[in-house]
Each structure stands twice: as structure tokens, then as C-alpha cells.
CSV table of C-alpha atoms in Angstrom, one decimal:
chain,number,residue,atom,x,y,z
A,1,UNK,CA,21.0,11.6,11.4
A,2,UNK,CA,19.5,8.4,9.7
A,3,UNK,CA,15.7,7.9,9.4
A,4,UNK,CA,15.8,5.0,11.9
A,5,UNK,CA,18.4,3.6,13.4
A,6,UNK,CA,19.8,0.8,11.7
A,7,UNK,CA,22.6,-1.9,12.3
A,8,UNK,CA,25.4,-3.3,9.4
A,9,UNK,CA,22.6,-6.6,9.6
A,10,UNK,CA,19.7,-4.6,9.1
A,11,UNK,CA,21.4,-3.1,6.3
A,12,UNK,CA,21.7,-6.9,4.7
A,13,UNK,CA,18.2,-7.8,6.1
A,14,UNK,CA,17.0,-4.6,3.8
A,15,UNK,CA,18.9,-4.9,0.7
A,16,UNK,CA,18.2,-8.9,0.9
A,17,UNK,CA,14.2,-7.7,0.8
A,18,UNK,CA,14.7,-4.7,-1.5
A,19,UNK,CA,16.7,-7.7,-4.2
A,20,UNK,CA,14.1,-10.1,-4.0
A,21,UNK,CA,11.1,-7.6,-4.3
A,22,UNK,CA,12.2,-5.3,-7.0
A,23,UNK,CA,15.6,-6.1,-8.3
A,24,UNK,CA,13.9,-6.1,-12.2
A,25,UNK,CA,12.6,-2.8,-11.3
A,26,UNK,CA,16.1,-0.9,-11.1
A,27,UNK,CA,17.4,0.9,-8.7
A,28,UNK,CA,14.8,3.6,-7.6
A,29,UNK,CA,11.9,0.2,-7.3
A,30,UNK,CA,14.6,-0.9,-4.9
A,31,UNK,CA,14.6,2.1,-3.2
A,32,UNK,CA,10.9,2.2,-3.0
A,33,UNK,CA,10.5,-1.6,-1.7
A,34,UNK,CA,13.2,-0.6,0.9
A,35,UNK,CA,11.7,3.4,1.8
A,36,UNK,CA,8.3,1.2,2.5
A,37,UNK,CA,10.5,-1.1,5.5
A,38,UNK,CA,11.8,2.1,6.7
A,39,UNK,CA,8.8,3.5,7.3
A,40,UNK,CA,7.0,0.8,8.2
A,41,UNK,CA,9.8,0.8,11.3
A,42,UNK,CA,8.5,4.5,12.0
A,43,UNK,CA,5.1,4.2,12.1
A,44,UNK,CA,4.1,2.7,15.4
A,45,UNK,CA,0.2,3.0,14.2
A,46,UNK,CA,-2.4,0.4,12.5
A,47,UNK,CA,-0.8,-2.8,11.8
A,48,UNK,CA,2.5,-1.8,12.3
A,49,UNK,CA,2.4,-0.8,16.5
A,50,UNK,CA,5.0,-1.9,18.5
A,51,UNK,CA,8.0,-2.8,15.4
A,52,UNK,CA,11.2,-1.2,16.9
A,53,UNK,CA,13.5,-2.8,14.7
A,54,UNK,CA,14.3,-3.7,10.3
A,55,UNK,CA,14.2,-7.4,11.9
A,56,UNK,CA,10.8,-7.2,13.5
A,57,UNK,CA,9.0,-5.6,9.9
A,58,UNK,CA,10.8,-7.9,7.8
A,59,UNK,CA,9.7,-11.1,9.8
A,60,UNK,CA,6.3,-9.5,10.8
A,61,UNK,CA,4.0,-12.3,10.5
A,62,UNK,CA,0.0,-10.8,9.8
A,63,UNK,CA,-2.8,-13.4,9.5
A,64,UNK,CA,-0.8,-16.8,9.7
A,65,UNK,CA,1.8,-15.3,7.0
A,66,UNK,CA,4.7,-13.2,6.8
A,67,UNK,CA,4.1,-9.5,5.2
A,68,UNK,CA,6.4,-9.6,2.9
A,69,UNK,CA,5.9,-12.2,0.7
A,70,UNK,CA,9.9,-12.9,-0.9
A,71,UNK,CA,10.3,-14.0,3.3
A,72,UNK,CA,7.0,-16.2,2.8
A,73,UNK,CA,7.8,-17.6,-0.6
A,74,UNK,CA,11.7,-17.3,0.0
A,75,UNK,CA,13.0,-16.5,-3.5
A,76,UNK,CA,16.0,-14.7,-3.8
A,77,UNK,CA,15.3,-13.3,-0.4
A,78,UNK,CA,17.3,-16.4,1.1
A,79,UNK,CA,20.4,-14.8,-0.6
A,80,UNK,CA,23.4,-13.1,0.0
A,81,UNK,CA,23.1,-9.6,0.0
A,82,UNK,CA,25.0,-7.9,-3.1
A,83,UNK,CA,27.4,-4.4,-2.6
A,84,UNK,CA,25.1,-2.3,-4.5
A,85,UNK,CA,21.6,-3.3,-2.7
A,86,UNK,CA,23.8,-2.8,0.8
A,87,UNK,CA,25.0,1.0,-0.5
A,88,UNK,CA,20.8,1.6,-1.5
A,89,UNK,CA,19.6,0.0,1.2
A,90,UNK,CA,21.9,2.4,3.7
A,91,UNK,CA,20.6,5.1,1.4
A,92,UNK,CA,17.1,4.4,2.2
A,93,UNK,CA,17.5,3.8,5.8
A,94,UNK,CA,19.5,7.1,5.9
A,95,UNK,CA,17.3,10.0,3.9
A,96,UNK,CA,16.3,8.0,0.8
A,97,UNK,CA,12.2,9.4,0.0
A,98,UNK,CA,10.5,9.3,-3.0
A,99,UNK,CA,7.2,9.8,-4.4
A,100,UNK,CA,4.9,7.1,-4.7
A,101,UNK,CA,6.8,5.6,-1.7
A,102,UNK,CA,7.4,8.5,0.1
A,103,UNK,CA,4.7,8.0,3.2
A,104,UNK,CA,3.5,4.5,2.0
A,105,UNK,CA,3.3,1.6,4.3
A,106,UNK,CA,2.1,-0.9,1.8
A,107,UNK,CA,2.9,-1.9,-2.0
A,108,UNK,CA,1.9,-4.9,-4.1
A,109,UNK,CA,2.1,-6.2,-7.9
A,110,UNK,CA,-0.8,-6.7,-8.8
A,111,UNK,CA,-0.6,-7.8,-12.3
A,112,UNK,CA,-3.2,-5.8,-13.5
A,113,UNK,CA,-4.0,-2.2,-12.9
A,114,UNK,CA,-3.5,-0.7,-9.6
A,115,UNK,CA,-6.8,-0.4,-7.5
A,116,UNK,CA,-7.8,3.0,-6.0
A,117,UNK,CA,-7.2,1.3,-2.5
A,118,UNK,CA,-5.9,-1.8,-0.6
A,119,UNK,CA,-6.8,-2.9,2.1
A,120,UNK,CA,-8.9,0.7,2.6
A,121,UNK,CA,-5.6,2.7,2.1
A,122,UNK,CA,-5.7,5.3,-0.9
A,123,UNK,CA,-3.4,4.4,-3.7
A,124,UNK,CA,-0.4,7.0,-3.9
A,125,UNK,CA,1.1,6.1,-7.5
A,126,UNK,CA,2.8,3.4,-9.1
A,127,UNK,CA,6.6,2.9,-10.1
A,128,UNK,CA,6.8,0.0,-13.1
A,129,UNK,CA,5.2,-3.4,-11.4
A,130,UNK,CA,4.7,-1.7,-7.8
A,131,UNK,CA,1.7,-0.2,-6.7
A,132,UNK,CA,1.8,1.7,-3.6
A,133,UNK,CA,-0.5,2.9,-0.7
A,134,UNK,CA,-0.8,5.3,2.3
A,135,UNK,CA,-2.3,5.4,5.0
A,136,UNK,CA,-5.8,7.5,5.3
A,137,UNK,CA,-5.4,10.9,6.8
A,138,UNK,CA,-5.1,11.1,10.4
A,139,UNK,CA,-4.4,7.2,10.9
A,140,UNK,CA,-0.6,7.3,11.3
A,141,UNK,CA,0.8,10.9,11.6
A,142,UNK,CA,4.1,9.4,12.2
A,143,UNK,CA,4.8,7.9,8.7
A,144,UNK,CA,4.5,11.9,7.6
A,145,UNK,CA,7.4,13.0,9.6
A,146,UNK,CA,10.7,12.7,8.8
């Protein structure tokens, strides 16, 4: 039974964001970027309420701007997705999990080191560029289940 349930154009719409936010970070920072959508889609809690579908959290639109910023700034976004982001994409919105990503709603590069929080949200860990974050404890139970 996948994580969420998924269509063959949310497969594209998630390997299109996991290419254009992490495509120099391999295949596992791909993973991450694309295990952060999914549960995003799960988590029904703080700024994610009400997302039932890949569509709705990649086009989110928070303060005036998209979330994600490859949809914001375009980029490689815009392309085609490739055979190999599809087959981790379907991964991810399958079973894929992985620590720092595992429960993390948010990520960011921040050039720099990685702050102990964003946004208020304790830092989990850190995969090459990538920092990620999850929510406090007792904010958003669902992104802890399966």
C-alpha cells in the first residue's frame, strides 16, 4: 500500500521537484526533497491543513510565494521529468523514509551551517546542501505515522 496515493502525474510533478531541488545531491538528496512532498501530503497540521493532493503541496503558495522555490524561480523544474527521478519519485511516494527526512516537513540550503531551527522547527540532520526540519512534538502526529 503506497504512503499516499499518488497518480502517473503526480509521479512527474514529484520527480520534476525532486530534479530541480537536489539533482547535484544524488540519488538519496532526491529522495529526501521528494520524502519531504510526501509527507507534507500526510500531514494535514500547521501550514500544511487541508493539501489532499502532490498538486496542491507542490503549487502551495505561503506568503505571496510558492513553497518550493524551483516552482517560484522555475529552473529546471519547468522540465521534463527524466526515467530515473520518475522510478525515485514512485519510490518515495511508495515506502521511501530516511533519516534526516524521515518526519520532516521542511528543508532548505542554507549556504552556511544549518541553524538549530527554522521557522521554530528543531533541525533533524543534514544530507550534503540540505538541511532539514520537523515539526515540534505534539504539533503534527500525523507526519510520525506511516
Amino acid at each position: 500500500m503506497p504512503r499516499v496515493q499518488y497518480t502517473d502525474n503526480d509521479i512527474a510533478l514529484v520527480a520534476r521537484m525532486m530534479r530541480a531541488e537536489a539533482e547535484g545531491e544524488g540519488r538519496l538528496g532526491m529522495l529526501m526533497v521528494g520524502n519531504v512532498i510526501v509527507n507534507r501530503r500526510k500531514a494535514n497540521c500547521l501550514d500544511f491543513k487541508g493539501l489532499r493532493s502532490i498538486r496542491q503541496v507542490i503549487f502551495q503558495v505561503q506568503g505571496g510565494n510558492y513553497s518550493f522555490e524551483a516552482v517560484q524561480k522555475g529552473n529546471v523544474f519547468y522540465n521534463p521529468a527524466r526515467d530515473v527521478e520518475k522510478r525515485l519519485a514512485k519510490q518515495t511516494l511508495d515506502f521511501w523514509r530516511e533519516h534526516p527526512s524521515k518526519h520532516s516537513l521542511w528543508y532548505f540550503n542554507p549556504y552556511a551551517a544549518c541553524p538549530p531551527t527554522w521557522y521554530g522547527q528543531p533541525f533533524t540532520g543534514q544530507y550534503k546542501q540540505h538541511c532539514y526540519y520537523e515539526p515540534q512534538a505534539n504539533t503534527c502526529d500525523s507526519v510520525y505515522r506511516w
